[in-house]
Coordinates of N, CA and C and ligand atoms in Angstrom, one line a residue:
M1 N 16.9 12.1 0.8 CA 16.3 11.7 2.0 C 17.0 10.7 2.9
I2 N 17.1 11.5 4.2 CA 18.0 10.9 5.2 C 17.1 9.8 6.2
I3 N 17.3 8.7 6.1 CA 16.2 7.5 7.1 C 17.0 7.9 8.5
K4 N 16.1 8.6 9.4 CA 16.7 8.9 10.4 C 16.1 7.8 11.4
T5 N 14.6 7.4 11.4 CA 14.4 6.4 12.0 C 13.6 5.2 11.4
A6 N 13.5 3.8 11.6 CA 12.8 2.9 10.8 C 12.3 1.8 11.6
K7 N 11.1 1.7 11.7 CA 10.6 0.8 13.1 C 9.6 0.0 12.4
F8 N 9.7 -1.3 12.9 CA 8.8 -2.3 12.3 C 7.3 -2.0 13.4
V9 N 6.0 -2.1 12.9 CA 5.0 -1.5 13.3 C 4.0 -3.0 13.9
C10 N 4.1 -3.7 12.6 CA 3.0 -5.1 12.8 C 3.0 -5.7 11.5
S11 N 2.6 -6.9 11.6 CA 2.1 -7.7 10.7 C 0.8 -8.0 10.6
S12 N 0.0 -8.0 9.4 CA -1.4 -8.3 9.3 C -1.7 -9.4 8.4
P13 N -2.3 -10.4 8.9 CA -2.9 -11.6 8.0 C -3.6 -11.3 6.9
R14 N -4.4 -10.0 7.1 CA -5.5 -9.9 6.1 C -5.4 -8.4 5.8
A15 N -5.9 -7.8 4.4 CA -5.5 -6.3 4.2 C -6.4 -5.5 5.1
D16 N -7.7 -6.2 5.6 CA -8.6 -5.2 6.1 C -8.4 -5.1 7.6
M17 N -7.0 -6.0 8.2 CA -6.6 -6.2 9.5 C -5.5 -5.1 9.4
C18 N -5.1 -4.5 8.7 CA -3.6 -3.5 8.3 C -4.1 -2.0 9.3
P19 N -3.0 -1.8 9.7 CA -3.3 -0.5 10.6 C -3.9 0.6 10.3
K20 N -4.7 1.4 10.7 CA -5.6 2.3 10.3 C -4.9 3.9 10.4
T21 N -3.8 3.9 9.4 CA -3.3 5.1 9.4 C -3.5 6.0 8.3
T22 N -3.0 7.0 8.1 CA -3.0 8.0 7.1 C -2.0 8.4 6.3
E23 N -0.8 7.9 6.8 CA 0.3 8.6 6.2 C 0.6 7.7 4.9
P24 N 1.5 8.2 3.9 CA 1.5 7.6 2.7 C 2.5 6.4 2.9
E25 N 2.1 5.5 1.8 CA 2.6 4.2 2.4 C 3.2 3.4 0.9
Y26 N 4.3 3.4 1.0 CA 5.0 2.5 -0.3 C 5.5 1.2 0.0
A27 N 4.9 0.3 -0.6 CA 4.9 -1.3 -0.7 C 5.6 -1.8 -1.8
F28 N 6.3 -3.1 -1.3 CA 7.2 -4.0 -2.1 C 6.7 -5.2 -2.4
I29 N 6.5 -5.4 -3.6 CA 6.1 -6.6 -3.8 C 6.7 -7.3 -5.2
G30 N 6.5 -8.5 -5.6 CA 7.3 -9.4 -6.5 C 7.1 -10.6 -6.2
R31 N 8.0 -11.7 -7.0 CA 7.9 -12.8 -6.8 C 8.8 -13.5 -5.7
S32 N 8.6 -14.5 -5.1 CA 9.1 -15.0 -3.9 C 10.7 -15.0 -4.3
N33 N 11.5 -14.3 -3.4 CA 13.1 -14.7 -3.5 C 13.5 -13.4 -4.2
V34 N 13.0 -12.8 -4.7 CA 13.3 -11.5 -6.0 C 14.0 -10.7 -5.1
G35 N 14.0 -10.5 -3.7 CA 14.7 -9.6 -2.8 C 13.9 -8.5 -2.4
K36 N 13.0 -8.7 -1.9 CA 12.0 -7.5 -1.0 C 12.4 -7.1 -0.1
S37 N 12.7 -8.0 1.1 CA 13.0 -7.8 2.3 C 14.6 -7.3 2.1
S38 N 15.4 -8.0 1.3 CA 16.6 -7.3 1.5 C 16.7 -6.0 1.0
L39 N 15.9 -5.7 -0.1 CA 15.9 -4.2 -0.4 C 15.3 -3.3 0.4
I40 N 14.5 -3.8 1.5 CA 14.0 -2.8 2.3 C 14.8 -2.7 3.5
N41 N 15.7 -3.5 3.7 CA 17.0 -3.5 4.8 C 18.1 -2.8 4.1
M42 N 18.2 -2.9 2.7 CA 19.4 -1.6 2.1 C 18.9 -0.3 2.2
L43 N 17.6 0.0 1.6 CA 17.1 1.2 1.8 C 16.9 1.8 3.2
T44 N 16.6 1.2 3.9 CA 16.7 1.8 5.9 C 17.8 1.7 6.4
R45 N 18.9 0.8 5.8 CA 20.4 0.6 6.2 C 20.2 0.0 7.7
H46 N 19.1 -1.2 7.6 CA 18.9 -1.8 9.0 C 18.9 -3.3 8.4
N47 N 19.9 -4.1 8.8 CA 20.0 -5.5 8.1 C 19.2 -6.5 8.8
K48 N 18.5 -6.0 10.0 CA 17.4 -7.0 10.6 C 15.9 -6.5 10.4
L49 N 15.5 -5.2 9.6 CA 14.3 -5.1 9.8 C 13.3 -5.8 9.1
A50 N 13.4 -6.1 8.0 CA 12.5 -7.2 7.3 C 13.3 -8.7 7.1
M51 N 12.8 -9.5 7.4 CA 13.1 -10.7 7.5 C 13.5 -11.4 6.0
T52 N 15.0 -11.8 5.8 CA 15.3 -12.2 4.4 C 15.6 -13.6 4.4
S53 N 15.3 -14.4 3.6 CA 15.5 -16.2 3.6 C 16.4 -16.4 2.2
S54 N 16.7 -17.3 2.4 CA 16.9 -18.2 0.9 C 16.2 -19.0 0.5
T55 N 15.1 -19.3 1.3 CA 13.9 -20.4 1.1 C 12.9 -19.3 0.6
P56 N 12.2 -19.3 -0.6 CA 11.2 -18.6 -1.0 C 10.0 -18.4 -0.2
G57 N 9.1 -17.7 0.0 CA 7.9 -17.7 0.6 C 8.1 -17.3 1.9
K58 N 9.0 -16.9 2.5 CA 9.1 -16.7 4.0 C 8.2 -15.7 4.2
T59 N 8.2 -14.5 3.7 CA 7.1 -13.4 4.0 C 5.5 -13.7 3.9
M60 N 4.9 -14.2 4.6 CA 3.4 -14.5 4.4 C 2.3 -13.5 5.1
L61 N 2.9 -12.1 5.6 CA 1.9 -11.4 5.9 C 2.3 -10.0 5.6
V62 N 1.5 -9.1 5.7 CA 1.7 -7.6 5.3 C 2.5 -7.0 6.5
N63 N 3.8 -6.6 6.2 CA 4.7 -6.0 7.4 C 4.6 -4.5 7.1
H64 N 4.4 -3.7 8.2 CA 4.4 -2.4 8.3 C 5.5 -2.0 9.1
F65 N 6.2 -0.9 8.4 CA 7.3 -0.3 9.3 C 7.3 1.0 9.0
I66 N 7.3 1.8 10.0 CA 7.4 3.3 9.8 C 8.7 4.0 9.8
I67 N 8.7 4.8 8.8 CA 10.0 5.5 8.5 C 10.0 7.1 9.0
N68 N 11.0 7.4 9.5 CA 11.3 8.7 10.4 C 9.6 9.3 10.8
D69 N 8.9 8.5 11.3 CA 7.3 8.8 11.9 C 6.7 9.6 10.9
E70 N 6.7 9.4 9.7 CA 6.2 10.1 8.6 C 5.6 9.2 7.4
W71 N 6.3 8.3 7.4 CA 5.6 7.7 6.1 C 6.0 6.0 6.3
Y72 N 5.0 5.1 5.6 CA 5.4 3.7 6.0 C 6.2 3.1 4.8
I73 N 6.7 1.8 5.0 CA 7.3 0.7 4.2 C 6.4 -0.3 4.3
V74 N 6.0 -1.0 3.3 CA 5.0 -2.3 3.5 C 5.8 -3.8 2.6
D75 N 6.0 -4.5 3.4 CA 6.8 -5.7 2.9 C 5.7 -6.5 2.4
L76 N 5.3 -7.0 1.5 CA 4.2 -7.8 1.0 C 4.8 -9.2 0.9
P77 N 3.8 -10.5 0.9 CA 4.4 -11.6 0.6 C 4.6 -11.8 -0.9
G78 N 5.7 -12.7 -1.4 CA 5.7 -12.9 -2.8 C 4.7 -13.5 -3.2
Y79 N 4.4 -13.1 -4.6 CA 3.4 -14.0 -5.2 C 4.0 -15.1 -6.3
G80 N 3.1 -16.1 -6.6 CA 3.7 -17.1 -7.4 C 4.4 -18.2 -6.9
F81 N 4.3 -18.5 -5.6 CA 5.5 -19.5 -5.2 C 4.6 -20.9 -5.3
A82 N 4.7 -21.5 -6.3 CA 4.0 -22.6 -6.6 C 4.1 -24.0 -5.9
Q83 N 5.0 -23.9 -4.6 CA 5.0 -25.0 -4.3 C 4.2 -25.4 -2.9
R84 N 3.5 -23.8 -2.6 CA 2.5 -23.9 -1.6 C 1.3 -24.6 -2.2
G85 N 0.4 -25.0 -1.1 CA -0.8 -25.7 -1.6 C -1.6 -24.6 -2.4
K86 N -2.8 -25.0 -3.1 CA -3.7 -24.1 -3.8 C -4.5 -23.0 -2.8
R87 N -4.8 -23.7 -1.9 CA -5.6 -22.8 -0.7 C -4.6 -21.7 -0.3
E88 N -3.5 -22.2 0.0 CA -2.5 -21.3 0.7 C -2.1 -19.9 -0.4
M89 N -2.2 -20.5 -1.9 CA -2.0 -19.6 -2.8 C -2.9 -18.6 -3.1
D90 N -4.3 -19.4 -3.0 CA -5.5 -18.5 -3.3 C -5.7 -17.4 -2.2
K91 N -5.1 -17.9 -1.0 CA -5.5 -17.0 0.4 C -4.2 -15.7 -0.1
L92 N -3.2 -15.9 -0.5 CA -2.2 -14.8 -0.7 C -2.4 -14.1 -1.7
K93 N -3.2 -14.6 -3.0 CA -3.5 -13.6 -3.9 C -4.5 -12.8 -3.7
N94 N -5.7 -13.3 -2.9 CA -6.9 -12.5 -2.1 C -6.0 -11.3 -1.5
L95 N -5.2 -11.9 -0.2 CA -4.4 -10.8 0.7 C -3.8 -9.6 -0.3
I96 N -3.0 -9.9 -1.3 CA -2.2 -9.1 -2.1 C -3.3 -8.2 -2.8
E97 N -4.2 -8.6 -3.7 CA -5.3 -8.0 -4.5 C -6.3 -7.1 -3.4
H98 N -6.7 -7.6 -2.4 CA -7.3 -6.6 -1.5 C -6.6 -5.5 -1.4
Y99 N -5.2 -5.7 -0.7 CA -4.3 -4.7 -0.2 C -4.4 -3.7 -1.3
V100 N -3.6 -4.2 -2.5 CA -3.4 -3.4 -3.6 C -4.5 -2.2 -3.9
L101 N -5.8 -2.9 -4.1 CA -7.0 -2.2 -4.8 C -7.8 -1.4 -3.6
E102 N -7.7 -1.7 -2.4 CA -8.5 -1.2 -1.3 C -7.5 -0.4 -0.3
R103 N -6.2 -0.5 -0.3 CA -5.4 0.1 0.7 C -5.3 1.9 0.1
E104 N -6.0 2.6 0.5 CA -6.2 4.2 0.0 C -4.7 4.8 0.3
Q105 N -4.1 4.4 1.4 CA -2.9 5.0 1.8 C -1.5 4.8 0.8
L106 N -2.0 3.7 0.1 CA -0.8 3.1 -1.1 C -0.7 4.3 -1.8
T107 N 0.4 4.7 -1.8 CA 0.9 5.7 -2.5 C 2.2 5.2 -3.8
C108 N 2.8 4.1 -3.8 CA 3.4 3.5 -4.7 C 3.8 2.3 -4.3
L109 N 3.4 1.5 -5.4 CA 4.0 0.2 -5.5 C 4.9 -0.3 -6.3
F110 N 6.1 -0.6 -5.2 CA 7.4 -1.0 -6.2 C 7.2 -2.4 -6.4
V111 N 7.3 -3.0 -7.9 CA 7.1 -4.4 -8.4 C 8.5 -4.4 -8.6
L112 N 9.0 -5.5 -7.7 CA 10.4 -5.8 -7.9 C 10.5 -7.2 -9.0
I113 N 11.7 -7.1 -9.8 CA 11.7 -8.0 -10.9 C 13.1 -8.3 -10.9
D114 N 13.3 -9.6 -10.8 CA 14.9 -10.1 -10.9 C 15.5 -9.7 -12.2
I115 N 16.7 -9.0 -12.3 CA 17.3 -8.4 -13.5 C 17.7 -9.8 -14.2
R116 N 18.1 -10.7 -13.8 CA 18.8 -11.6 -14.4 C 17.8 -12.3 -15.3
H117 N 16.6 -12.3 -15.0 CA 15.1 -13.1 -15.7 C 14.8 -12.5 -17.0
E118 N 14.3 -13.1 -18.2 CA 13.7 -12.9 -19.0 C 12.0 -12.4 -18.5
P119 N 11.4 -11.5 -19.0 CA 10.1 -11.1 -18.8 C 9.3 -12.5 -18.5
Q120 N 9.1 -12.6 -17.1 CA 7.9 -13.7 -16.9 C 6.4 -13.4 -17.0
K121 N 5.5 -14.4 -17.4 CA 4.3 -14.4 -17.3 C 3.6 -13.8 -16.2
K122 N 4.0 -14.3 -15.2 CA 3.3 -13.8 -13.8 C 3.4 -12.3 -13.4
D123 N 4.4 -12.0 -13.6 CA 5.1 -10.7 -13.6 C 4.4 -9.5 -14.6
L124 N 4.0 -10.3 -15.9 CA 3.7 -9.1 -16.8 C 1.9 -9.1 -16.7
E125 N 1.5 -10.2 -16.0 CA 0.0 -10.4 -15.6 C -0.3 -9.5 -14.8
F126 N 0.8 -9.2 -13.8 CA 0.4 -8.6 -12.4 C 0.5 -7.1 -12.9
I127 N 1.8 -6.6 -13.9 CA 1.7 -5.5 -14.1 C 0.6 -4.9 -15.0
N128 N 0.0 -5.7 -15.8 CA -1.1 -5.6 -16.5 C -2.4 -5.2 -15.5
F129 N -2.5 -6.1 -14.5 CA -3.4 -5.9 -13.6 C -3.6 -4.4 -12.8
L130 N -2.1 -4.1 -12.6 CA -2.0 -2.9 -11.8 C -2.3 -1.7 -12.9
G131 N -2.0 -1.7 -14.0 CA -2.3 -0.7 -15.0 C -3.7 -0.5 -15.4
E132 N -4.4 -1.7 -15.6 CA -5.9 -1.8 -15.6 C -6.7 -1.3 -14.7
N133 N -6.2 -1.3 -13.3 CA -6.8 -1.0 -12.1 C -6.2 0.6 -11.6
G134 N -5.3 1.0 -12.6 CA -4.9 2.4 -12.2 C -4.2 2.5 -10.9
V135 N -3.5 1.4 -10.6 CA -2.8 1.6 -9.3 C -1.2 2.2 -9.5
P136 N -1.2 3.0 -8.9 CA 0.2 3.6 -9.1 C 1.7 3.0 -8.8
F137 N 2.4 2.5 -9.8 CA 3.5 1.7 -9.3 C 4.8 2.0 -10.1
A138 N 6.1 1.2 -9.8 CA 7.3 1.5 -10.3 C 7.8 0.5 -10.5
L139 N 8.8 0.1 -11.6 CA 9.6 -0.9 -11.4 C 11.0 -1.0 -10.8
V140 N 11.3 -1.9 -10.0 CA 12.4 -2.1 -9.4 C 13.3 -3.3 -10.1
F141 N 14.3 -3.2 -10.5 CA 15.3 -4.4 -11.0 C 16.1 -4.6 -9.9
T142 N 16.2 -5.8 -9.5 CA 16.8 -6.3 -8.1 C 18.1 -7.3 -8.8
K143 N 19.2 -7.4 -7.8 CA 20.3 -8.2 -7.9 C 21.1 -7.9 -9.2
A144 N 21.4 -6.4 -9.6 CA 22.1 -5.8 -10.5 C 23.8 -6.4 -10.3
D145 N 23.9 -6.8 -8.7 CA 25.7 -6.7 -9.0 C 25.7 -8.2 -9.4
K146 N 24.8 -9.1 -9.7 CA 24.9 -10.8 -10.5 C 25.2 -10.8 -11.8
I147 N 24.9 -9.5 -12.2 CA 25.4 -9.6 -13.9 C 26.3 -8.3 -14.0
G148 N 26.9 -8.3 -15.2 CA 27.5 -7.2 -15.7 C 27.0 -6.0 -16.1
K149 N 27.4 -4.9 -16.0 CA 27.0 -3.6 -16.4 C 26.4 -3.5 -17.8
Q150 N 26.9 -4.2 -18.6 CA 26.1 -4.0 -20.1 C 25.4 -4.9 -20.1
K151 N 25.4 -6.0 -19.6 CA 24.0 -7.0 -19.5 C 22.8 -6.3 -18.7
V152 N 23.2 -5.5 -17.8 CA 22.3 -4.7 -16.9 C 21.4 -4.1 -17.9
N153 N 22.0 -2.8 -18.5 CA 21.4 -2.3 -19.6 C 20.5 -3.0 -20.7
A154 N 21.2 -4.1 -21.3 CA 20.3 -4.6 -22.0 C 19.2 -5.7 -21.6
Q155 N 19.0 -6.0 -20.4 CA 18.1 -6.3 -19.6 C 17.0 -5.6 -19.3
V156 N 17.6 -4.5 -19.0 CA 16.5 -3.4 -18.6 C 15.6 -3.2 -20.1
N157 N 16.4 -2.6 -20.7 CA 15.8 -2.4 -22.1 C 15.0 -3.4 -22.7
A158 N 15.1 -4.5 -22.5 CA 14.4 -5.5 -23.2 C 13.1 -5.7 -22.4
Y159 N 13.3 -5.5 -20.9 CA 12.0 -5.2 -20.3 C 11.0 -4.4 -20.6
L160 N 11.6 -3.1 -20.8 CA 10.9 -1.8 -21.1 C 10.4 -2.1 -22.3
K161 N 10.9 -2.6 -23.3 CA 10.5 -2.6 -25.0 C 9.3 -3.6 -24.6
Q162 N 9.4 -4.5 -24.1 CA 8.1 -5.6 -24.0 C 7.1 -4.7 -23.4
L163 N 7.2 -4.0 -22.3 CA 5.8 -3.0 -21.7 C 5.4 -2.1 -22.9
K164 N 6.4 -1.5 -23.5 CA 6.1 -0.6 -24.4 C 5.1 -1.2 -25.4
D165 N 5.3 -2.2 -25.6 CA 4.1 -2.7 -26.8 C 3.0 -2.7 -26.2
Q166 N 2.6 -2.9 -25.2 CA 1.1 -2.9 -24.6 C 0.8 -1.6 -24.0
W167 N 1.7 -0.8 -23.3 CA 1.4 0.3 -22.7 C 2.1 1.4 -23.5
E168 N 0.9 2.8 -23.5 CA 1.8 4.2 -24.1 C 2.8 4.8 -23.2
E169 N 2.5 4.5 -21.9 CA 3.5 5.2 -20.8 C 3.8 4.0 -20.0
L170 N 5.2 4.5 -20.1 CA 6.0 3.3 -19.0 C 6.4 4.0 -17.5
P171 N 6.1 3.0 -16.6 CA 6.2 3.6 -15.2 C 7.7 4.0 -14.9
P172 N 8.1 4.5 -14.0 CA 9.4 5.0 -13.7 C 10.2 3.5 -13.1
H173 N 11.2 3.5 -13.5 CA 12.0 2.4 -12.9 C 13.5 2.4 -12.3
F174 N 13.7 1.7 -11.5 CA 14.9 1.6 -10.9 C 15.8 0.4 -10.9
I175 N 17.2 0.6 -10.7 CA 18.1 -0.4 -10.9 C 18.9 -0.8 -9.6
T176 N 18.7 -1.8 -8.7 CA 19.2 -1.7 -7.7 C 19.9 -3.0 -7.4
S177 N 20.8 -3.0 -6.2 CA 21.6 -4.2 -5.7 C 21.4 -4.0 -3.9
A178 N 20.8 -5.1 -3.5 CA 20.8 -5.0 -1.9 C 22.5 -5.1 -1.6
E179 N 23.5 -5.7 -2.3 CA 24.6 -5.9 -1.9 C 25.3 -4.5 -2.0
T180 N 25.3 -3.8 -3.2 CA 26.0 -2.7 -2.9 C 25.8 -1.5 -2.7
G181 N 24.4 -1.4 -2.5 CA 23.6 0.0 -2.5 C 23.1 0.5 -3.7
L182 N 23.4 -0.1 -4.6 CA 22.9 0.5 -6.0 C 21.5 1.0 -6.1
G183 N 21.0 2.2 -6.5 CA 19.7 2.5 -6.5 C 19.0 3.0 -5.2
R184 N 19.8 3.0 -4.2 CA 19.1 3.3 -3.0 C 18.6 5.2 -2.9
D185 N 19.9 5.7 -3.5 CA 19.4 7.2 -3.4 C 18.2 7.3 -4.4
D186 N 18.3 6.8 -5.2 CA 17.2 7.2 -6.4 C 15.8 6.9 -6.0
I187 N 15.9 5.8 -5.3 CA 14.3 5.3 -4.8 C 13.9 6.4 -3.7
L188 N 15.0 6.7 -2.6 CA 14.6 7.3 -1.6 C 14.3 8.7 -2.1
N189 N 15.2 9.4 -3.2 CA 14.9 10.6 -3.5 C 13.2 10.7 -4.3
Y190 N 13.0 9.4 -4.8 CA 11.8 9.6 -5.6 C 10.5 9.7 -4.5
I191 N 11.0 8.9 -3.2 CA 9.8 9.0 -2.3 C 9.7 10.3 -1.8
E192 N 10.8 11.0 -1.5 CA 10.8 12.3 -0.8 C 9.9 13.2 -2.1
S193 N 10.2 12.8 -3.0 CA 9.6 14.0 -3.8 C 8.3 13.5 -4.2
V194 N 7.9 12.3 -3.9 CA 6.4 12.1 -3.9 C 5.7 12.7 -2.7
N195 N 6.4 12.2 -1.6 CA 5.7 12.8 -0.2 C 5.3 14.1 -0.1
K196 N 6.6 15.0 -0.7 CA 6.6 16.4 -1.0 C 5.0 16.7 -1.8
S197 N 5.1 16.2 -2.8 CA 4.2 16.7 -3.9 C 2.8 16.4 -2.9
L198 N 2.5 15.2 -2.2 CA 1.3 15.1 -1.3 C 1.3 16.2 -0.3
E199 N 2.2 16.8 0.0 CA 1.9 17.8 1.1 C 1.4 18.8 0.6
E200 N 1.9 19.1 -0.8 CA 1.6 20.3 -1.3 C -0.1 20.5 -2.0
Q201 N -0.3 19.4 -2.0 CA -1.6 18.9 -2.5 C -2.7 19.5 -1.4
P202 N -4.1 20.2 -1.9 CA -4.8 20.6 -0.9 C -5.7 19.2 -0.6
E203 N -5.9 19.2 0.5 CA -6.9 18.1 1.1 C -8.0 18.0 0.2
Ligands
GTP1 P1 10.3 -13.6 0.1 O1 9.7 -12.9 1.4 O2 10.3 -15.3 0.3 O3 9.2 -13.5 -0.9 O4 11.5 -13.3 -0.6 P2 12.1 -11.9 -0.6 O5 11.7 -11.3 -1.9 O6 11.8 -10.9 0.7 O7 13.5 -12.0 -0.8 P3 14.7 -12.2 0.2 O8 14.8 -10.5 0.3 O9 14.5 -12.8 1.6 O10 15.8 -12.2 -0.7 C1 15.9 -13.8 -1.3 C2 17.6 -14.2 -1.4 O11 18.2 -13.4 -2.4 C3 18.2 -13.9 -0.3 O12 19.1 -15.2 -0.1 C4 19.2 -12.7 -0.5 O13 20.6 -12.5 0.2 C5 19.4 -12.8 -1.8 N1 19.7 -11.3 -2.5 C6 18.3 -10.5 -2.3 N2 18.9 -9.3 -3.1 C7 20.0 -9.2 -3.4 C8 20.7 -8.8 -4.0 O14 20.4 -7.2 -4.5 N3 21.8 -9.1 -5.0 C9 22.5 -10.4 -4.3 N4 23.6 -10.8 -5.1 N5 21.3 -11.0 -3.7 C10 20.1 -10.8 -3.2
MG2 MG1 10.5 -11.1 2.0

């Protein structure tokens, strides 16, 4: 897929305040600092589209971007940023859960995992929540440039093995680096093929 245009549309503080659109939506979620905004900028080749920061918890809103005037990328706030107060954390959790469960346009939720880390309880809980609720999702391992190639494969295999203990079917997965552009074609081709299959489906 070629990205011709990528434009910021709006930021929404609540799931029910998101734009009333019908086009397919691909959202990016994961722990704070995992690289959601960086990945979006890498995919769109737009280094200032989504705001990135070395301070975790920067994205607090649901941000919509329209791609090629045909489909949306959504940057979601990071979950599990414990340094915030409980009220803020509950608000974010609420926002994410409402968006993920109620957004009909949500076509695939990309769940980002920092490839350097062992499977984290918060991520596994979130993945189970998605599986139990039938939310379509894919895994995206980020920051692959930070470790060697062999380690990349070992980390991914260990992660998938852990999921296999619980789930019969594994979600699609992608290995990426916002630094080198690794995984860009794979993700964009995947989105393109899903968009095509939606177009072919009768209403
Ligand atoms: P929040 O919005 O705070 O939840 O964070 P985020 O998930 O959007 O992360 P963000 O894209 O802001 O990136 C966090 C930090 O990780 C930044 O300092 C990025 O430069 C760095 N980073 C993100 N992706 C990569 C990557 O693929 N490789 C390397 N080396 N650094 C990365
Ligand atoms: Mg962000």
